[in-house]
Amino acid sequence: MKMEHFIEQKKQQSKEPLCAYLYDLKKLKTHACELKNSLPEFCRLFYAVKANPDERFLSTLAPILDGFEVASGGEMEKAVRFKRPLLFGAPAKKDWELVKAMDSGVEALNVESFHDLNRIGYLSNQRGTPTPVLIRVNLNRDVPESHHMMSGVPTQFGVDEREVPSLLRKAKSMNHISIKGFHFHAMSNNLSAQAHLRFVESCLEKSKTWRDQFDLPLSMVDVGGGIGINYWNPEDPFDWVTLAAGLHRLKDQMDGLTLVLELGRFLTAACGSYVTEVLDVKKNHDQSFALLRGGSHHLRLPAAWKMNHPFRIHAIEEWPYPFERPEVYHEKVTITGELCTPNDVLVKSVYVPRLRAGDVVIFEYAGAYAWTISHHEFLSHPEPEFVYLHEA
Ligand SMILES: Cc1ncc(COP(=O)(O)O)c(C=O)c1O
């Protein structure tokens, strides 16, 4: 069913204001296949489950991609049933999560600190089986174009690059630790393909240097995710073709290593929309506001990033009341939610040709870091519906 048909049908069937997440599984399948097929053979494409752990997303992606990257025991539980390779990395792991990861036969576990290494080594010793690990590195320098820096700046993630040699010496001295590779996830929402390529090349170089210096049995270089969605100008998206072509050119530098990409946002964001109805339109201190059934408790991303979420308006002609319909006409409007906080803003002061109470606003790119990063319980409003528009 097309999104517009769904909206019209829903409006006819129910007097309740519309509020739903619409997921397009067919689009997800096509997009995932295109990304996977564009990559060179030495690349493996994993899905970072944290972007959207929806079960139908996972079942759609499982047969297409090379595995799942999970960041908690809960994510591991959701992903393990698809019997695909798993990578487990998290900054603050619990012992039970480490044991669960070992029991689930994860392909590698991230080591993010000396204490992490000690715990993984200790638990592996108790089991008497070696654990394959990736050393997660917080690089000295990062890709400056990215939206969120997770590396190259002080963060809770990974091992400071300057401490990697001493961590490697320690890891090598431990009986049940098998160093499989390095992990470099360093950014979020990078929009430059060239910058991403420079980042991948530098990760590869560093990994080979440490491999040679410490005589490591290295097989994997994991560059994480971080490929961005241009929420500010969706017409100018991340240039995947340039990235894929650049990765193909790395063939001769790979030296038998596998390059792992763990994509979240770029795989799923465009496959979900959040659609919700305007309940009121009004002026306050000379500014116009449209208030939605819904808001940042369902879609927190724009409030968290202090950005305008890309949207379009689906006009609804029917107006059930005998009194006037409030509207804004050819002017700027701020689109807010139903919460009792001025931070519940999804779009700030953006021009619209017309927006009326009863119209539906469609927020696109809501398939990643949307519902699951939002504070659902605040104000106890009913949750949105979840609808799968097209089967995979
Ligand atoms: C370790 C790791 N890998 C992959 C990802 C996915 O990143 P993205 O959704 O930006 O592709 C994240 C996101 O935070 C992450 O922390």
Short mmCIF file of C-alpha atoms and ligand atoms in Angstrom, two decimals:
data_model
loop_
_atom_site.label_atom_id
_atom_site.label_comp_id
_atom_site.label_asym_id
_atom_site.label_seq_id
_atom_site.Cartn_x
_atom_site.Cartn_y
_atom_site.Cartn_z
CA MET A 1 0.00 0.00 0.00
CA LYS A 2 1.24 3.51 -0.74
CA MET A 3 1.75 5.84 2.17
CA GLU A 4 -0.82 8.33 0.88
CA HIS A 5 -3.44 5.59 0.54
CA PHE A 6 -2.77 4.44 4.06
CA ILE A 7 -3.25 7.98 5.40
CA GLU A 8 -6.51 8.53 3.51
CA GLN A 9 -7.85 5.12 4.53
CA LYS A 10 -6.96 5.67 8.15
CA LYS A 11 -8.62 9.08 8.19
CA GLN A 12 -11.81 7.56 6.85
CA GLN A 13 -11.79 4.62 9.24
CA SER A 14 -11.09 6.41 12.51
CA LYS A 15 -11.91 9.69 14.21
CA GLU A 16 -8.77 9.38 16.34
CA PRO A 17 -5.92 11.62 15.20
CA LEU A 18 -3.48 9.72 13.04
CA CYS A 19 -0.09 8.92 14.55
CA ALA A 20 2.06 6.11 13.16
CA TYR A 21 5.46 4.89 12.13
CA LEU A 22 5.31 3.55 8.59
CA TYR A 23 8.03 1.12 7.60
CA ASP A 24 8.78 0.13 4.02
CA LEU A 25 10.40 -3.32 4.07
CA LYS A 26 10.60 -3.58 0.31
CA LYS A 27 12.60 -0.37 0.13
CA LEU A 28 14.84 -1.68 2.93
CA LYS A 29 15.49 -4.91 1.06
CA THR A 30 16.27 -3.15 -2.22
CA HIS A 31 18.52 -0.58 -0.55
CA ALA A 32 20.42 -3.22 1.45
CA CYS A 33 20.95 -5.36 -1.67
CA GLU A 34 22.24 -2.36 -3.61
CA LEU A 35 24.72 -1.41 -0.90
CA LYS A 36 25.92 -4.97 -0.42
CA ASN A 37 26.33 -5.63 -4.16
CA SER A 38 28.27 -2.42 -4.69
CA LEU A 39 31.04 -3.41 -2.26
CA PRO A 40 34.26 -5.23 -3.15
CA GLU A 41 34.68 -8.85 -2.06
CA PHE A 42 37.06 -7.99 0.75
CA CYS A 43 34.30 -5.95 2.46
CA ARG A 44 31.72 -7.37 4.83
CA LEU A 45 28.61 -5.34 5.55
CA PHE A 46 27.09 -5.63 9.05
CA TYR A 47 23.97 -3.91 10.36
CA ALA A 48 24.35 -1.90 13.58
CA VAL A 49 21.19 -3.04 15.35
CA LYS A 50 21.04 0.05 17.56
CA ALA A 51 19.85 2.12 14.57
CA ASN A 52 16.54 0.24 14.63
CA PRO A 53 16.14 -3.15 16.31
CA ASP A 54 12.67 -3.73 14.77
CA GLU A 55 12.29 -7.48 14.30
CA ARG A 56 10.99 -7.16 10.76
CA PHE A 57 13.98 -4.97 9.87
CA LEU A 58 16.31 -7.64 11.22
CA SER A 59 14.55 -10.47 9.39
CA THR A 60 14.65 -8.46 6.15
CA LEU A 61 18.36 -7.70 6.50
CA ALA A 62 19.53 -11.09 7.84
CA PRO A 63 19.71 -12.95 4.50
CA ILE A 64 21.27 -9.99 2.64
CA LEU A 65 24.03 -8.73 4.92
CA ASP A 66 27.06 -10.42 6.46
CA GLY A 67 25.88 -10.15 10.04
CA PHE A 68 24.79 -7.91 12.90
CA GLU A 69 26.72 -5.60 15.21
CA VAL A 70 25.15 -5.65 18.66
CA ALA A 71 25.85 -3.38 21.62
CA SER A 72 24.01 -5.02 24.52
CA GLY A 73 22.74 -8.34 25.78
CA GLY A 74 19.26 -7.27 24.68
CA GLU A 75 20.37 -6.57 21.11
CA MET A 76 22.27 -9.86 21.11
CA GLU A 77 19.05 -11.68 22.05
CA LYS A 78 17.16 -9.99 19.22
CA ALA A 79 19.84 -10.74 16.64
CA VAL A 80 21.05 -14.20 17.66
CA ARG A 81 17.88 -15.94 16.46
CA PHE A 82 18.74 -15.11 12.84
CA LYS A 83 21.85 -17.28 13.09
CA ARG A 84 24.10 -14.75 11.36
CA PRO A 85 27.61 -13.70 12.40
CA LEU A 86 27.62 -11.27 15.34
CA LEU A 87 30.08 -8.65 16.51
CA PHE A 88 29.63 -7.40 20.05
CA GLY A 89 30.97 -4.07 21.25
CA ALA A 90 29.83 -1.77 24.05
CA PRO A 91 31.57 0.72 26.30
CA ALA A 92 30.26 -0.65 29.63
CA LYS A 93 29.78 -4.39 29.38
CA LYS A 94 28.40 -6.56 32.13
CA ASP A 95 29.94 -9.95 32.92
CA TRP A 96 26.70 -11.72 31.94
CA GLU A 97 26.83 -9.97 28.54
CA LEU A 98 30.40 -11.13 27.98
CA VAL A 99 29.44 -14.70 28.90
CA LYS A 100 26.34 -14.50 26.68
CA ALA A 101 28.51 -13.26 23.81
CA MET A 102 30.95 -16.12 24.31
CA ASP A 103 28.09 -18.63 24.57
CA SER A 104 26.50 -17.22 21.41
CA GLY A 105 29.74 -17.74 19.50
CA VAL A 106 30.15 -14.10 18.46
CA GLU A 107 32.77 -13.63 15.81
CA ALA A 108 34.57 -11.01 17.88
CA LEU A 109 34.17 -8.99 21.04
CA ASN A 110 35.39 -5.39 21.29
CA VAL A 111 38.00 -4.56 23.90
CA GLU A 112 37.48 -0.96 24.97
CA SER A 113 39.85 -0.62 27.95
CA PHE A 114 42.50 -2.43 30.00
CA HIS A 115 39.83 -3.49 32.48
CA ASP A 116 37.68 -4.82 29.63
CA LEU A 117 40.68 -6.85 28.45
CA ASN A 118 41.29 -8.21 31.96
CA ARG A 119 37.65 -9.27 32.34
CA ILE A 120 37.45 -10.90 28.93
CA GLY A 121 40.76 -12.69 29.58
CA TYR A 122 39.60 -13.83 33.04
CA LEU A 123 36.26 -15.19 31.77
CA SER A 124 37.95 -16.87 28.80
CA ASN A 125 40.47 -18.52 31.14
CA GLN A 126 37.64 -19.88 33.26
CA ARG A 127 36.03 -21.36 30.16
CA GLY A 128 39.34 -22.57 28.80
CA THR A 129 38.59 -21.29 25.30
CA PRO A 130 40.18 -18.37 23.50
CA THR A 131 38.01 -15.34 22.75
CA PRO A 132 38.52 -13.49 19.47
CA VAL A 133 38.69 -9.75 20.07
CA LEU A 134 38.87 -6.48 18.18
CA ILE A 135 40.73 -3.67 19.90
CA ARG A 136 38.57 -0.56 19.69
CA VAL A 137 40.81 2.43 19.18
CA ASN A 138 40.08 6.07 19.97
CA LEU A 139 42.23 7.69 17.31
CA ASN A 140 44.40 10.71 17.96
CA ARG A 141 42.75 12.52 15.05
CA ASP A 142 39.24 12.20 13.67
CA VAL A 143 37.25 13.04 10.57
CA PRO A 144 36.34 16.66 11.18
CA GLU A 145 33.28 16.64 8.89
CA SER A 146 31.22 14.31 11.10
CA HIS A 147 28.30 15.41 13.24
CA HIS A 148 29.16 13.53 16.43
CA MET A 149 32.76 12.79 17.24
CA MET A 150 33.24 9.49 19.03
CA SER A 151 36.97 9.42 18.56
CA GLY A 152 39.82 11.90 18.12
CA VAL A 153 38.34 13.71 21.12
CA PRO A 154 38.06 12.62 24.75
CA THR A 155 35.13 10.16 24.94
CA GLN A 156 34.22 7.03 26.88
CA PHE A 157 34.81 4.92 23.77
CA GLY A 158 37.77 2.74 22.98
CA VAL A 159 41.42 2.74 23.98
CA ASP A 160 43.45 5.92 23.49
CA GLU A 161 45.59 5.38 20.39
CA ARG A 162 48.70 6.25 22.40
CA GLU A 163 47.97 3.33 24.76
CA VAL A 164 47.36 0.75 22.03
CA PRO A 165 50.97 -0.58 22.03
CA SER A 166 50.95 -1.31 25.75
CA LEU A 167 47.47 -2.87 25.51
CA LEU A 168 48.67 -5.08 22.65
CA ARG A 169 51.71 -6.20 24.66
CA LYS A 170 49.41 -7.15 27.53
CA ALA A 171 46.84 -8.88 25.29
CA LYS A 172 49.58 -10.89 23.61
CA SER A 173 50.77 -12.15 26.98
CA MET A 174 47.32 -13.52 27.85
CA ASN A 175 46.52 -17.18 27.17
CA HIS A 176 42.95 -16.97 25.97
CA ILE A 177 42.85 -13.73 24.02
CA SER A 178 43.08 -13.92 20.26
CA ILE A 179 43.53 -10.54 18.59
CA LYS A 180 41.49 -10.68 15.42
CA GLY A 181 41.61 -7.04 14.45
CA PHE A 182 40.97 -3.39 15.24
CA HIS A 183 37.76 -1.48 15.50
CA PHE A 184 37.66 2.21 14.65
CA HIS A 185 34.03 3.43 14.71
CA ALA A 186 34.72 7.12 15.14
CA MET A 187 31.89 9.30 13.97
CA SER A 188 28.24 9.78 13.30
CA ASN A 189 26.52 11.24 10.28
CA ASN A 190 29.53 11.95 8.13
CA LEU A 191 28.36 13.42 4.81
CA SER A 192 31.66 13.40 2.90
CA ALA A 193 32.57 10.27 0.91
CA GLN A 194 36.11 11.54 0.41
CA ALA A 195 36.57 12.10 4.14
CA HIS A 196 35.24 8.60 4.80
CA LEU A 197 37.73 7.12 2.36
CA ARG A 198 40.61 8.99 3.99
CA PHE A 199 39.41 7.63 7.33
CA VAL A 200 39.23 4.02 6.04
CA GLU A 201 42.70 4.29 4.50
CA SER A 202 44.20 5.60 7.70
CA CYS A 203 42.53 2.79 9.73
CA LEU A 204 43.99 0.27 7.34
CA GLU A 205 47.48 1.75 7.55
CA LYS A 206 47.43 1.86 11.35
CA SER A 207 46.16 -1.73 11.57
CA LYS A 208 48.94 -2.99 9.30
CA THR A 209 51.58 -1.08 11.24
CA TRP A 210 50.45 -2.63 14.55
CA ARG A 211 50.10 -6.03 12.91
CA ASP A 212 53.71 -5.93 11.69
CA GLN A 213 55.11 -4.33 14.82
CA PHE A 214 53.49 -6.86 17.17
CA ASP A 215 53.32 -9.84 14.84
CA LEU A 216 49.56 -10.15 15.20
CA PRO A 217 47.41 -12.78 13.46
CA LEU A 218 45.17 -10.01 12.15
CA SER A 219 42.25 -10.70 9.84
CA MET A 220 39.78 -7.86 10.29
CA VAL A 221 39.71 -4.07 10.19
CA ASP A 222 36.34 -2.76 11.35
CA VAL A 223 35.72 0.87 10.43
CA GLY A 224 32.30 1.00 12.09
CA GLY A 225 29.42 3.04 10.70
CA GLY A 226 28.87 6.76 10.61
CA ILE A 227 27.72 7.31 7.05
CA GLY A 228 25.30 10.15 7.18
CA ILE A 229 21.86 11.24 6.11
CA ASN A 230 21.62 14.81 4.93
CA TYR A 231 18.60 15.81 7.02
CA TRP A 232 19.29 19.47 6.19
CA ASN A 233 19.27 18.96 2.43
CA PRO A 234 18.04 15.48 1.45
CA GLU A 235 18.48 16.37 -2.25
CA ASP A 236 22.24 16.25 -1.69
CA PRO A 237 22.78 12.83 -0.06
CA PHE A 238 26.00 11.07 0.94
CA ASP A 239 27.75 9.96 -2.24
CA TRP A 240 27.76 6.18 -1.80
CA VAL A 241 28.93 5.54 -5.38
CA THR A 242 32.13 7.49 -4.72
CA LEU A 243 32.71 5.64 -1.46
CA ALA A 244 32.14 2.21 -3.06
CA ALA A 245 34.46 3.07 -5.99
CA GLY A 246 37.13 4.25 -3.56
CA LEU A 247 36.84 1.04 -1.53
CA HIS A 248 37.33 -1.05 -4.69
CA ARG A 249 40.57 0.88 -5.31
CA LEU A 250 41.90 -0.30 -1.92
CA LYS A 251 42.11 -3.90 -3.16
CA ASP A 252 45.90 -3.95 -3.49
CA GLN A 253 46.40 -2.42 -0.05
CA MET A 254 44.25 -5.00 1.77
CA ASP A 255 47.04 -7.56 2.25
CA GLY A 256 44.57 -10.36 2.96
CA LEU A 257 42.59 -8.34 5.50
CA THR A 258 38.81 -8.06 5.57
CA LEU A 259 37.24 -4.63 5.87
CA VAL A 260 34.08 -4.53 7.98
CA LEU A 261 31.47 -1.79 7.71
CA GLU A 262 28.85 -1.62 10.46
CA LEU A 263 26.18 0.63 9.06
CA GLY A 264 23.11 1.73 10.95
CA ARG A 265 21.62 5.05 9.91
CA PHE A 266 22.48 4.84 6.22
CA LEU A 267 20.82 1.42 5.90
CA THR A 268 17.50 2.10 7.58
CA ALA A 269 16.78 5.82 7.99
CA ALA A 270 15.10 6.28 4.60
CA CYS A 271 12.91 3.20 5.09
CA GLY A 272 10.78 4.67 7.86
CA SER A 273 8.44 7.66 8.15
CA TYR A 274 6.68 9.11 11.15
CA VAL A 275 3.25 10.46 10.20
CA THR A 276 1.15 12.46 12.59
CA GLU A 277 -1.80 14.80 12.50
CA VAL A 278 -1.91 18.52 13.28
CA LEU A 279 -4.24 19.09 16.26
CA ASP A 280 -4.04 22.88 16.52
CA VAL A 281 -2.55 25.88 14.75
CA LYS A 282 -2.09 29.16 16.57
CA LYS A 283 -0.08 32.34 16.97
CA ASN A 284 1.85 33.15 20.10
CA HIS A 285 3.97 36.32 20.49
CA ASP A 286 3.65 36.86 16.72
CA GLN A 287 5.01 33.41 15.85
CA SER A 288 2.97 30.59 14.32
CA PHE A 289 2.84 27.11 15.80
CA ALA A 290 1.37 23.84 14.56
CA LEU A 291 0.83 21.32 17.37
CA LEU A 292 0.90 17.63 16.59
CA ARG A 293 -0.59 14.46 18.02
CA GLY A 294 2.85 13.06 18.76
CA GLY A 295 6.22 14.74 19.15
CA SER A 296 9.68 14.21 20.51
CA HIS A 297 8.53 11.33 22.80
CA HIS A 298 8.11 9.40 19.53
CA LEU A 299 10.77 11.09 17.40
CA ARG A 300 13.47 12.62 19.58
CA LEU A 301 16.13 13.00 16.90
CA PRO A 302 15.39 16.62 15.85
CA ALA A 303 15.18 17.79 19.48
CA ALA A 304 18.37 15.89 20.37
CA TRP A 305 20.29 17.31 17.43
CA LYS A 306 18.58 20.73 17.54
CA MET A 307 17.75 20.44 13.86
CA ASN A 308 14.67 20.66 11.68
CA HIS A 309 13.54 17.19 10.69
CA PRO A 310 12.75 16.94 6.95
CA PHE A 311 9.00 16.77 6.39
CA ARG A 312 6.22 17.13 3.86
CA ILE A 313 2.58 17.89 4.31
CA HIS A 314 -0.26 15.62 3.30
CA ALA A 315 -3.36 17.84 3.00
CA ILE A 316 -6.63 16.42 4.35
CA GLU A 317 -9.64 18.15 2.82
CA GLU A 318 -12.27 16.86 5.20
CA TRP A 319 -12.99 19.09 8.23
CA PRO A 320 -15.49 17.57 10.68
CA TYR A 321 -16.31 20.60 12.85
CA PRO A 322 -18.94 23.34 12.28
CA PHE A 323 -16.45 26.11 13.21
CA GLU A 324 -13.41 27.57 11.44
CA ARG A 325 -10.31 25.54 10.69
CA PRO A 326 -7.12 27.15 12.03
CA GLU A 327 -4.27 27.42 9.51
CA VAL A 328 -1.05 29.12 8.51
CA TYR A 329 -0.86 30.29 4.93
CA HIS A 330 2.41 31.14 3.15
CA GLU A 331 4.36 31.79 6.29
CA LYS A 332 6.88 30.33 8.68
CA VAL A 333 5.67 27.87 11.27
CA THR A 334 7.18 25.97 14.18
CA ILE A 335 5.94 22.40 14.41
CA THR A 336 5.74 21.09 17.96
CA GLY A 337 4.43 18.02 19.75
CA GLU A 338 1.91 17.29 22.50
CA LEU A 339 4.33 17.42 25.44
CA CYS A 340 4.42 20.05 28.18
CA THR A 341 7.91 21.25 27.39
CA PRO A 342 9.14 23.98 25.02
CA ASN A 343 11.82 21.51 23.85
CA ASP A 344 9.18 19.40 22.11
CA VAL A 345 10.00 20.93 18.72
CA LEU A 346 10.42 18.94 15.50
CA VAL A 347 10.72 21.86 13.08
CA LYS A 348 11.55 25.44 13.94
CA SER A 349 10.30 28.39 11.93
CA VAL A 350 10.12 26.91 8.44
CA TYR A 351 8.12 28.30 5.53
CA VAL A 352 5.04 26.31 4.47
CA PRO A 353 2.55 27.17 1.72
CA ARG A 354 -0.31 26.07 3.95
CA LEU A 355 -0.77 23.93 7.05
CA ARG A 356 -4.10 23.37 8.75
CA ALA A 357 -5.42 21.53 11.80
CA GLY A 358 -6.36 18.09 10.51
CA ASP A 359 -3.55 17.95 7.92
CA VAL A 360 -0.96 15.22 8.30
CA VAL A 361 2.77 15.88 8.57
CA ILE A 362 5.06 13.18 7.19
CA PHE A 363 8.53 13.15 8.75
CA GLU A 364 10.86 11.25 6.48
CA TYR A 365 14.14 9.52 7.36
CA ALA A 366 12.59 8.19 10.56
CA GLY A 367 13.76 4.60 10.13
CA ALA A 368 16.89 5.04 12.27
CA TYR A 369 17.52 6.48 15.75
CA ALA A 370 13.89 7.57 15.93
CA TRP A 371 11.39 5.61 18.04
CA THR A 372 13.96 3.74 20.14
CA ILE A 373 15.92 6.83 21.20
CA SER A 374 12.75 8.63 22.36
CA HIS A 375 11.33 9.02 25.88
CA HIS A 376 8.03 7.19 25.28
CA GLU A 377 6.66 7.33 28.81
CA PHE A 378 6.79 11.09 29.25
CA LEU A 379 3.19 12.34 29.69
CA SER A 380 1.71 8.86 29.13
CA HIS A 381 0.27 9.57 25.69
CA PRO A 382 -0.70 6.55 23.59
CA GLU A 383 2.08 5.14 21.47
CA PRO A 384 2.01 5.49 17.69
CA GLU A 385 0.90 2.62 15.51
CA PHE A 386 3.59 0.62 13.71
CA VAL A 387 2.66 -0.28 10.17
CA TYR A 388 4.61 -2.24 7.53
CA LEU A 389 3.54 -0.75 4.22
CA HIS A 390 5.27 -3.07 1.80
CA GLU A 391 6.37 -6.59 2.53
CA ALA A 392 9.98 -7.42 1.71
C1 LIG B 1 30.32 0.76 17.42
C2 LIG B 1 29.31 1.28 16.47
N1 LIG B 1 29.22 0.72 15.24
C3 LIG B 1 28.31 1.17 14.34
C4 LIG B 1 27.44 2.20 14.66
C5 LIG B 1 26.45 2.65 13.63
O1 LIG B 1 26.66 3.96 13.26
P1 LIG B 1 25.74 4.65 12.17
O2 LIG B 1 24.33 4.40 12.54
O3 LIG B 1 26.14 6.07 12.26
O4 LIG B 1 26.10 4.01 10.84
C6 LIG B 1 27.52 2.81 15.92
C7 LIG B 1 26.64 3.93 16.29
O5 LIG B 1 26.72 4.57 17.28
C8 LIG B 1 28.47 2.33 16.86
O6 LIG B 1 28.57 2.86 18.08
#
